[in-house]
Coordinates of N, CA and C and ligand atoms in Angstrom, one line a residue:
M1014 N -35.9 17.2 -23.6 CA -36.2 16.4 -24.9 C -36.8 15.0 -24.3
K1015 N -38.0 14.6 -24.7 CA -38.5 13.3 -24.2 C -38.1 12.1 -24.9
L1016 N -37.5 11.1 -24.3 CA -37.0 10.0 -25.2 C -38.4 9.1 -25.2
L1017 N -38.2 8.3 -26.5 CA -39.4 7.4 -26.7 C -38.8 5.9 -27.1
E1018 N -39.6 4.8 -26.9 CA -39.3 3.7 -27.4 C -38.8 3.3 -28.8
T1019 N -38.9 4.5 -29.7 CA -38.5 4.3 -30.9 C -37.2 5.2 -31.1
D1020 N -36.6 5.3 -30.1 CA -35.2 6.3 -30.2 C -34.3 5.1 -29.8
V1021 N -33.0 5.3 -30.6 CA -31.9 4.5 -30.3 C -30.7 5.5 -30.2
L1022 N -29.8 5.1 -29.3 CA -28.5 5.9 -28.9 C -27.5 5.0 -29.9
L1023 N -27.0 5.5 -30.7 CA -25.8 5.0 -31.4 C -24.6 5.6 -30.9
V1024 N -23.8 4.8 -30.5 CA -22.5 5.1 -29.8 C -21.2 4.7 -30.6
I1025 N -20.8 5.7 -31.3 CA -19.7 5.3 -32.5 C -18.3 5.5 -32.0
D1026 N -17.6 4.3 -32.2 CA -16.1 4.2 -32.0 C -15.6 4.7 -30.9
V1027 N -16.0 4.4 -29.7 CA -15.3 4.7 -28.4 C -14.2 3.7 -28.2
Q1028 N -13.1 3.8 -28.7 CA -12.1 2.9 -28.8 C -10.7 3.3 -28.2
N1029 N -10.1 2.4 -27.8 CA -8.6 2.8 -27.4 C -7.9 3.7 -28.2
D1030 N -7.8 3.4 -29.7 CA -6.9 4.2 -30.5 C -7.4 5.3 -30.6
F1031 N -8.8 5.7 -30.4 CA -9.4 7.1 -30.6 C -9.2 8.0 -29.2
T1032 N -8.6 7.6 -28.3 CA -8.4 8.2 -27.0 C -7.0 8.4 -26.6
P1033 N -6.7 9.3 -25.8 CA -5.3 9.6 -25.8 C -4.5 8.4 -25.2
G1034 N -3.3 8.3 -26.0 CA -2.4 7.2 -25.8 C -2.6 6.3 -27.1
G1035 N -3.7 6.5 -27.8 CA -4.2 5.7 -28.8 C -3.2 6.1 -30.0
R1036 N -3.4 5.4 -31.3 CA -2.6 5.4 -32.7 C -3.3 6.5 -33.4
L1037 N -4.7 6.9 -33.1 CA -5.2 7.9 -33.6 C -6.1 8.8 -32.8
A1038 N -5.4 9.3 -31.9 CA -6.0 9.8 -30.6 C -6.8 11.2 -30.9
V1039 N -8.0 11.2 -30.7 CA -8.7 12.4 -30.6 C -8.4 13.3 -29.3
T1040 N -8.3 14.4 -29.5 CA -8.0 15.3 -28.3 C -9.2 15.3 -27.2
A1041 N -8.6 14.8 -26.0 CA -9.6 14.8 -24.9 C -10.8 13.7 -25.4
G1042 N -10.7 12.9 -26.2 CA -11.5 11.6 -26.6 C -12.1 10.9 -25.3
H1043 N -11.3 10.8 -24.2 CA -11.7 10.0 -23.3 C -12.8 10.6 -22.4
E1044 N -12.9 12.1 -22.6 CA -13.9 12.8 -21.9 C -15.3 12.4 -22.2
V1045 N -15.6 12.0 -23.2 CA -17.0 11.6 -23.8 C -17.5 10.4 -23.0
V1046 N -16.5 9.4 -22.4 CA -16.9 8.1 -21.9 C -17.9 8.1 -20.7
P1047 N -17.6 9.0 -19.7 CA -18.6 9.2 -18.6 C -19.9 10.0 -19.0
V1048 N -19.8 10.8 -20.0 CA -21.1 11.4 -20.5 C -21.9 10.3 -21.4
I1049 N -21.2 9.5 -21.9 CA -22.0 8.5 -22.9 C -22.5 7.5 -21.9
N1050 N -21.8 7.2 -20.7 CA -22.3 6.1 -19.9 C -23.5 6.7 -19.3
A1051 N -23.7 7.8 -18.8 CA -24.8 8.4 -18.0 C -25.9 8.5 -19.5
L1052 N -25.6 9.0 -20.4 CA -26.5 9.1 -21.5 C -27.4 7.7 -21.7
A1053 N -26.4 6.7 -21.9 CA -27.0 5.1 -22.1 C -27.9 4.7 -21.2
E1054 N -28.2 5.3 -19.9 CA -28.9 4.8 -18.9 C -30.2 5.6 -19.2
K1055 N -30.3 6.5 -20.0 CA -31.7 7.3 -20.4 C -32.4 6.6 -21.6
F1056 N -31.6 5.9 -22.4 CA -32.2 5.3 -23.6 C -32.6 3.9 -23.1
Q1057 N -33.7 3.6 -24.0 CA -34.2 2.2 -23.8 C -33.4 1.2 -24.6
H1058 N -32.8 1.9 -25.6 CA -32.2 1.0 -26.8 C -30.5 1.5 -27.1
V1059 N -29.8 0.9 -27.1 CA -28.4 1.1 -27.3 C -27.7 0.4 -28.3
V1060 N -26.9 0.8 -29.0 CA -26.2 0.1 -30.2 C -24.7 0.8 -30.3
L1061 N -23.8 -0.1 -30.3 CA -22.3 0.4 -30.4 C -21.8 0.1 -31.7
T1062 N -20.9 0.9 -32.1 CA -20.0 0.6 -33.4 C -18.6 0.3 -33.0
Q1063 N -18.0 -0.4 -33.9 CA -16.2 -0.5 -33.6 C -15.7 -0.4 -35.0
D1064 N -14.9 0.5 -35.1 CA -13.9 0.5 -36.3 C -13.1 -0.6 -36.2
W1065 N -13.1 -1.3 -37.4 CA -12.5 -2.8 -37.1 C -11.7 -3.3 -38.4
H1066 N -10.5 -2.7 -38.5 CA -9.9 -2.8 -39.8 C -8.9 -4.2 -39.8
P1067 N -8.8 -4.7 -40.9 CA -7.8 -5.8 -40.9 C -6.3 -5.2 -40.9
E1068 N -5.2 -5.9 -40.7 CA -4.1 -5.4 -40.9 C -3.8 -4.8 -42.3
R1069 N -2.9 -3.9 -42.6 CA -2.8 -3.5 -43.9 C -3.8 -2.8 -44.5
H1070 N -4.8 -2.5 -43.9 CA -6.0 -1.7 -44.4 C -5.7 -0.7 -45.5
S1071 N -6.5 -0.6 -46.4 CA -6.2 0.6 -47.4 C -6.5 1.8 -47.2
S1072 N -6.9 2.1 -45.7 CA -7.1 3.5 -45.2 C -5.8 3.8 -44.6
F1073 N -4.7 3.1 -44.3 CA -3.6 3.3 -43.5 C -2.4 3.9 -44.5
A1074 N -1.9 4.9 -44.1 CA -1.0 5.4 -44.9 C 0.4 4.6 -45.2
S1075 N 0.5 3.6 -44.3 CA 1.4 2.7 -44.4 C 1.4 1.8 -45.5
S1076 N 0.0 1.5 -45.8 CA -0.2 0.6 -46.9 C -0.1 1.4 -48.5
H1077 N 0.7 2.7 -48.4 CA 0.7 3.5 -49.8 C 2.0 3.8 -49.7
P1078 N 3.0 3.3 -50.3 CA 4.4 3.7 -50.3 C 4.7 5.3 -50.5
G1079 N 5.4 5.8 -49.7 CA 5.4 7.2 -49.7 C 4.4 8.1 -49.4
K1080 N 3.4 7.8 -48.8 CA 2.1 8.5 -48.3 C 2.4 8.8 -46.8
Q1081 N 2.0 10.0 -46.3 CA 2.1 10.2 -45.0 C 0.9 10.2 -44.4
P1082 N 0.6 9.9 -42.9 CA -0.7 10.1 -42.4 C -1.4 11.4 -42.5
F1083 N -2.5 11.4 -42.8 CA -3.4 12.8 -42.7 C -3.3 13.2 -44.3
S1084 N -2.6 12.6 -45.0 CA -2.6 13.1 -46.5 C -3.8 12.6 -47.1
Q1085 N -4.1 13.1 -48.4 CA -5.2 12.3 -49.1 C -4.7 11.7 -50.3
T1086 N -5.5 10.5 -50.7 CA -5.2 9.8 -51.9 C -6.6 9.7 -52.6
E1087 N -6.4 9.2 -53.9 CA -7.7 8.9 -54.6 C -7.8 7.4 -54.6
M1088 N -8.9 6.8 -54.2 CA -9.2 5.4 -54.4 C -10.2 5.1 -55.4
H1089 N -10.4 3.9 -55.7 CA -11.5 3.7 -56.9 C -12.7 4.2 -56.7
Y1090 N -13.1 4.8 -55.2 CA -14.3 5.0 -54.9 C -14.3 6.9 -54.6
G1091 N -13.2 7.3 -54.9 CA -13.0 8.8 -54.7 C -12.1 9.1 -53.5
P1092 N -12.0 10.3 -53.2 CA -10.8 10.7 -52.3 C -11.1 10.1 -50.9
Q1093 N -9.7 9.7 -50.4 CA -9.8 9.1 -49.2 C -8.5 9.9 -48.3
T1094 N -8.8 10.2 -47.1 CA -7.7 10.6 -46.1 C -7.3 9.3 -45.6
L1095 N -5.7 9.3 -45.7 CA -4.8 8.3 -45.0 C -4.6 8.5 -43.5
W1096 N -4.8 7.3 -43.0 CA -4.5 7.5 -41.2 C -3.5 6.6 -40.9
P1097 N -2.9 7.3 -39.7 CA -2.1 6.1 -38.9 C -2.6 4.6 -38.8
E1098 N -2.0 3.8 -38.6 CA -2.5 2.3 -38.3 C -3.4 2.5 -37.3
H1099 N -4.5 2.0 -37.2 CA -5.5 2.0 -36.1 C -6.6 0.9 -36.0
C1100 N -7.2 0.8 -34.8 CA -8.2 -0.1 -34.8 C -8.2 -1.4 -35.6
V1101 N -6.9 -2.0 -35.4 CA -6.8 -3.5 -36.2 C -7.3 -4.7 -35.3
Q1102 N -8.2 -5.3 -36.1 CA -9.0 -6.4 -35.5 C -8.1 -7.3 -34.5
G1103 N -8.7 -7.3 -33.4 CA -8.1 -8.1 -32.2 C -6.9 -7.4 -31.6
T1104 N -6.5 -6.1 -31.8 CA -5.6 -5.5 -30.9 C -6.3 -4.8 -29.9
H1105 N -5.6 -4.4 -28.9 CA -5.9 -3.3 -27.8 C -6.6 -2.3 -28.3
G1106 N -5.8 -1.7 -29.1 CA -6.4 -0.3 -29.7 C -7.9 -0.4 -30.3
A1107 N -8.1 -1.7 -30.6 CA -9.6 -1.7 -31.2 C -10.6 -2.0 -30.1
E1108 N -10.2 -2.3 -28.8 CA -11.1 -2.6 -28.0 C -11.8 -1.3 -27.5
F1109 N -13.0 -1.4 -26.8 CA -13.6 -0.3 -26.4 C -12.9 0.5 -25.1
H1110 N -13.0 1.6 -25.1 CA -12.3 2.3 -23.8 C -12.6 1.4 -22.6
E1111 N -11.8 1.3 -22.0 CA -12.0 0.4 -20.3 C -13.2 1.0 -19.6
D1112 N -13.4 2.4 -19.6 CA -14.3 2.7 -18.8 C -15.8 2.9 -19.4
L1113 N -15.7 2.5 -20.8 CA -17.2 2.6 -21.3 C -18.0 1.4 -20.7
D1114 N -19.1 1.7 -20.1 CA -19.8 0.6 -19.3 C -21.3 0.8 -19.6
I1115 N -21.3 0.0 -20.8 CA -23.0 -0.3 -21.5 C -23.2 -1.7 -21.6
P1116 N -23.6 -2.5 -20.4 CA -23.8 -3.7 -20.7 C -25.1 -4.0 -21.5
R1117 N -26.0 -3.0 -21.3 CA -27.2 -3.2 -21.9 C -27.2 -3.1 -23.6
A1118 N -26.0 -2.8 -24.0 CA -26.1 -2.5 -25.4 C -26.7 -3.7 -26.2
E1119 N -27.2 -3.5 -27.5 CA -28.2 -4.7 -27.9 C -27.4 -5.2 -29.2
L1120 N -26.7 -4.2 -29.7 CA -25.8 -4.6 -30.9 C -24.4 -4.0 -30.9
I1121 N -23.2 -4.8 -31.5 CA -22.2 -4.1 -31.5 C -21.9 -4.4 -33.3
L1122 N -22.0 -2.9 -33.9 CA -21.8 -3.2 -35.3 C -20.2 -3.0 -35.8
R1123 N -19.8 -3.7 -36.4 CA -18.3 -3.6 -36.9 C -18.2 -3.1 -38.3
K1124 N -17.3 -2.2 -38.4 CA -17.2 -1.6 -39.9 C -15.9 -1.2 -40.2
G1125 N -15.6 -1.2 -41.5 CA -14.1 -0.9 -42.0 C -13.3 -2.2 -42.1
H1126 N -14.2 -3.5 -42.2 CA -13.3 -4.6 -42.2 C -13.0 -5.1 -43.7
R1127 N -13.6 -4.5 -44.6 CA -13.2 -4.8 -45.9 C -11.8 -4.2 -46.5
P1128 N -10.8 -5.1 -46.7 CA -9.4 -4.5 -47.0 C -9.4 -3.2 -48.0
G1129 N -10.2 -3.3 -49.0 CA -9.9 -2.2 -50.0 C -10.9 -1.0 -49.9
I1130 N -11.6 -1.0 -48.8 CA -12.5 0.3 -48.6 C -12.8 0.8 -47.2
D1131 N -12.6 1.9 -47.0 CA -12.9 2.5 -45.4 C -14.4 2.7 -45.4
S1132 N -14.7 2.8 -44.1 CA -16.3 3.1 -43.6 C -16.2 3.9 -42.4
Y1133 N -16.6 5.1 -42.6 CA -16.6 6.2 -41.6 C -18.1 5.9 -41.1
S1134 N -19.2 5.9 -42.0 CA -20.5 5.7 -41.7 C -20.8 4.5 -40.9
A1135 N -21.6 4.4 -40.1 CA -22.3 3.2 -39.5 C -23.1 2.7 -40.5
F1136 N -23.6 3.3 -41.5 CA -24.5 2.7 -42.5 C -24.1 2.5 -43.9
F1137 N -23.2 3.2 -44.5 CA -22.6 3.0 -45.6 C -21.1 3.0 -45.7
E1138 N -20.3 2.1 -46.5 CA -18.9 2.5 -46.7 C -18.5 3.8 -47.4
N1139 N -17.3 3.8 -47.6 CA -17.0 5.2 -48.1 C -17.1 5.3 -49.8
D1140 N -17.6 4.3 -50.5 CA -18.1 4.2 -51.8 C -19.4 4.8 -51.7
R1141 N -20.2 4.9 -50.4 CA -21.4 5.4 -50.3 C -22.5 4.7 -50.8
K1142 N -22.0 3.3 -51.1 CA -23.2 2.4 -51.4 C -23.3 1.1 -50.8
T1143 N -22.0 0.6 -50.4 CA -22.1 -0.6 -49.8 C -22.7 -0.5 -48.4
P1144 N -23.6 -1.1 -48.3 CA -24.4 -1.0 -46.9 C -23.6 -2.0 -45.7
T1145 N -23.6 -1.3 -44.6 CA -23.2 -2.1 -43.5 C -24.2 -3.2 -42.8
G1146 N -25.4 -3.0 -43.2 CA -26.5 -3.8 -42.6 C -27.2 -3.1 -41.4
L1147 N -26.9 -2.0 -41.0 CA -27.3 -1.4 -39.9 C -28.8 -0.8 -40.2
N1148 N -28.9 0.0 -41.2 CA -30.2 0.3 -41.6 C -31.2 -1.0 -41.5
G1149 N -31.0 -2.0 -42.1 CA -31.8 -3.1 -42.1 C -32.3 -3.5 -40.7
Y1150 N -31.1 -3.5 -39.8 CA -31.3 -4.0 -38.2 C -32.4 -3.0 -37.6
L1151 N -32.0 -1.5 -38.0 CA -32.7 -0.5 -37.2 C -34.2 -0.2 -37.8
R1152 N -34.3 -0.6 -39.0 CA -35.8 -0.7 -39.6 C -36.6 -2.0 -39.1
E1153 N -36.2 -2.9 -39.0 CA -36.9 -4.3 -38.7 C -37.2 -4.1 -37.0
R1154 N -36.2 -3.3 -36.5 CA -36.4 -3.2 -35.0 C -37.5 -2.0 -34.9
G1155 N -38.0 -1.1 -35.7 CA -38.8 -0.1 -35.6 C -38.5 1.3 -35.2
F1156 N -37.2 1.4 -35.1 CA -36.6 2.8 -34.6 C -36.9 3.9 -35.7
Q1157 N -37.1 5.0 -35.0 CA -37.5 6.3 -35.9 C -36.7 7.3 -35.8
R1158 N -35.9 7.3 -34.6 CA -35.0 8.4 -34.4 C -33.6 7.9 -34.0
V1159 N -32.5 8.4 -34.4 CA -31.0 7.9 -34.3 C -30.4 9.1 -33.4
F1160 N -29.9 9.0 -32.2 CA -28.9 10.0 -31.4 C -27.6 9.3 -31.7
C1161 N -26.8 10.2 -32.3 CA -25.4 9.8 -32.5 C -24.3 10.5 -31.7
V1162 N -23.4 9.7 -31.0 CA -22.5 10.1 -30.0 C -21.2 9.2 -30.3
G1163 N -19.9 10.0 -29.8 CA -18.9 9.1 -29.7 C -17.8 9.9 -30.7
L1164 N -17.0 8.9 -31.3 CA -15.6 9.5 -31.7 C -15.7 9.2 -33.3
A1165 N -15.3 9.9 -34.2 CA -14.9 11.4 -33.9 C -16.1 12.2 -34.5
F1166 N -16.2 13.3 -33.9 CA -17.6 14.2 -34.3 C -17.3 14.6 -36.0
D1167 N -16.3 14.9 -36.5 CA -16.1 15.2 -37.7 C -16.1 14.1 -38.9
Y1168 N -15.7 13.0 -38.3 CA -15.7 11.8 -39.2 C -16.7 10.8 -39.1
C1169 N -16.5 9.8 -38.3 CA -17.5 8.7 -38.2 C -18.8 9.1 -37.5
V1170 N -18.9 10.0 -36.7 CA -20.3 10.6 -36.2 C -20.8 11.3 -37.2
R1171 N -20.0 12.3 -37.9 CA -21.0 13.1 -39.0 C -21.3 12.4 -39.9
Y1172 N -20.6 11.2 -40.4 CA -21.0 10.6 -41.8 C -22.1 9.4 -41.3
S1173 N -22.2 9.0 -40.0 CA -23.3 8.2 -39.6 C -24.7 9.1 -39.3
A1174 N -24.4 10.2 -38.7 CA -25.7 11.2 -38.5 C -26.3 11.6 -39.8
E1175 N -25.5 12.0 -40.9 CA -26.0 12.3 -42.2 C -26.5 11.3 -43.0
D1176 N -26.2 10.1 -42.8 CA -26.8 8.9 -43.5 C -27.8 8.5 -42.8
A1177 N -28.1 8.6 -41.6 CA -29.3 8.2 -40.6 C -30.4 9.3 -41.3
F1178 N -30.2 10.4 -41.5 CA -31.0 11.4 -42.0 C -31.5 11.1 -43.4
K1179 N -30.4 10.7 -44.2 CA -30.7 10.6 -45.7 C -31.7 9.2 -45.6
L1180 N -31.4 8.2 -45.1 CA -32.2 6.9 -44.7 C -33.7 7.4 -44.3
G1181 N -34.0 8.5 -43.8 CA -35.4 8.8 -43.3 C -35.3 8.7 -41.7
Y1182 N -34.5 8.5 -41.1 CA -34.7 8.8 -39.7 C -34.4 10.2 -39.2
D1183 N -35.2 10.6 -38.1 CA -34.8 11.8 -37.4 C -33.4 11.7 -36.9
S1184 N -32.4 12.5 -37.1 CA -31.1 12.2 -36.7 C -30.6 13.5 -35.9
V1185 N -30.2 13.1 -34.6 CA -29.7 14.0 -33.7 C -28.4 13.7 -33.2
V1186 N -27.4 14.8 -33.0 CA -26.1 14.6 -32.6 C -26.1 15.5 -31.3
I1187 N -25.7 14.7 -30.1 CA -25.4 15.3 -28.9 C -23.9 15.5 -28.5
E1188 N -23.7 17.1 -29.0 CA -22.3 17.6 -29.2 C -21.4 17.2 -27.7
S1189 N -22.0 17.4 -26.7 CA -20.8 17.2 -25.5 C -20.6 15.7 -25.3
A1190 N -21.2 14.8 -26.1 CA -20.7 13.3 -26.2 C -19.9 12.9 -27.3
T1191 N -19.3 14.1 -27.9 CA -18.6 13.6 -29.1 C -17.3 14.8 -28.8
R1192 N -16.1 14.3 -29.7 CA -14.7 15.2 -29.8 C -14.5 15.0 -31.2
A1193 N -13.7 16.2 -31.6 CA -13.6 16.1 -33.1 C -11.9 15.8 -33.5
I1194 N -11.8 15.2 -34.5 CA -10.3 15.3 -35.1 C -9.8 16.5 -35.5
D1195 N -10.7 17.3 -36.1 CA -10.4 18.8 -36.7 C -9.4 18.9 -37.6
L1196 N -9.2 18.2 -38.7 CA -8.3 18.3 -39.8 C -8.8 19.4 -40.7
E1197 N -7.9 20.5 -40.9 CA -8.5 21.5 -41.9 C -9.7 22.0 -41.6
G1198 N -10.3 22.3 -40.5 CA -11.6 23.0 -40.3 C -12.7 22.0 -40.4
S1199 N -12.6 20.8 -40.3 CA -13.5 19.8 -40.5 C -14.5 19.8 -39.2
A1200 N -14.2 20.3 -38.2 CA -15.2 20.5 -37.2 C -16.3 21.5 -37.4
E1201 N -15.9 22.6 -37.9 CA -16.8 23.6 -38.3 C -17.5 23.3 -39.7
A1202 N -16.7 22.7 -40.5 CA -17.3 22.1 -41.6 C -18.9 21.2 -41.4
T1203 N -18.3 20.4 -40.3 CA -19.4 19.6 -39.9 C -20.8 20.2 -39.2
R1204 N -20.2 21.2 -38.6 CA -21.6 21.9 -37.8 C -22.4 22.7 -39.0
H1205 N -21.8 23.1 -40.1 CA -22.4 23.8 -41.0 C -23.1 22.8 -41.8
S1206 N -22.5 21.6 -42.1 CA -23.2 20.8 -43.0 C -24.5 20.3 -42.2
F1207 N -24.5 20.0 -40.8 CA -25.6 19.7 -40.1 C -26.7 20.6 -40.3
R1208 N -26.3 22.0 -39.9 CA -27.2 23.1 -40.2 C -28.1 23.0 -41.5
R1209 N -27.3 22.9 -42.6 CA -27.8 22.9 -44.0 C -28.7 21.5 -44.1
G1210 N -28.1 20.3 -43.5 CA -28.7 19.1 -43.9 C -29.8 18.5 -42.9
G1211 N -30.4 19.2 -42.0 CA -31.6 18.6 -41.5 C -31.2 17.8 -40.1
I1212 N -29.8 17.7 -39.7 CA -29.5 17.0 -38.7 C -29.6 18.1 -37.4
T1213 N -30.2 17.5 -36.4 CA -30.3 18.5 -35.1 C -29.1 18.3 -34.2
L1214 N -28.3 19.5 -34.0 CA -27.1 19.4 -33.3 C -27.5 19.9 -31.7
V1215 N -27.5 19.1 -30.8 CA -27.9 19.6 -29.4 C -26.9 19.6 -28.5
P1216 N -26.3 20.6 -27.7 CA -25.4 20.4 -26.8 C -25.2 19.2 -25.7
H1217 N -26.6 18.9 -25.2 CA -26.6 17.8 -24.3 C -28.2 17.6 -24.2
I1218 N -28.5 16.4 -23.6 CA -29.8 16.3 -23.3 C -30.0 15.7 -21.8
G1219 N -30.8 16.2 -21.1 CA -31.1 16.0 -19.6 C -32.4 16.1 -19.1
Ligands
VGL2718 C1 -12.7 7.2 -37.7 C2 -10.8 8.1 -39.2 C3 -10.6 6.7 -39.5 C4 -13.6 7.7 -36.8 C5 -12.3 5.9 -38.0 O1 -14.1 6.8 -36.1 O2 -14.1 8.9 -36.7 N1 -11.8 8.2 -38.1 N2 -11.3 5.6 -38.9
ZN2719 ZN1 -10.7 3.8 -39.2

């Protein structure tokens, strides 16, 4: 696959809390780090995202008395999975994995900072309406194709890739540079949704 000036690599949430030892560790999540470092060298433009929650964020099970992590609740904007506390602003868990080495990254976009609403996608929060501002940035920069990588395949990577497509970008996910949380078949559901939904899933690019 030939890469163009109008391509951007979107590196999603490669943070300590999503890697082994973290609060919401994705199995083998750290394995994406060297793959993404190498990929970033091939792209002319790279954007990073950080899941960035205030303490007592409404997506944390601990903010809902009697609720367990990985259970579901109903928020004013619809169903929401409740998570262990993770990626709290300013904590070690919210920092990028220490081996992530992309000094050329041009933007760090933080999401999930509103106390009452979660944001899986790098484009829209979980009400599917509140923009993060990333679309405006990418449009103004003239990008046409978005390559999504990072953590987790079936949550933040999935929603970001689907929103990129809906917003009119060509949307590609590089599977070897992602790992899944895989709650109740969510990894297979993601592959199915990509096939139906116009998102290109490739094993790697090289
Ligand atoms: C994520 C669950 C909660 C992710 C973030 O980055 O995929 N998943 N917050
Ligand atoms: Zn989160």
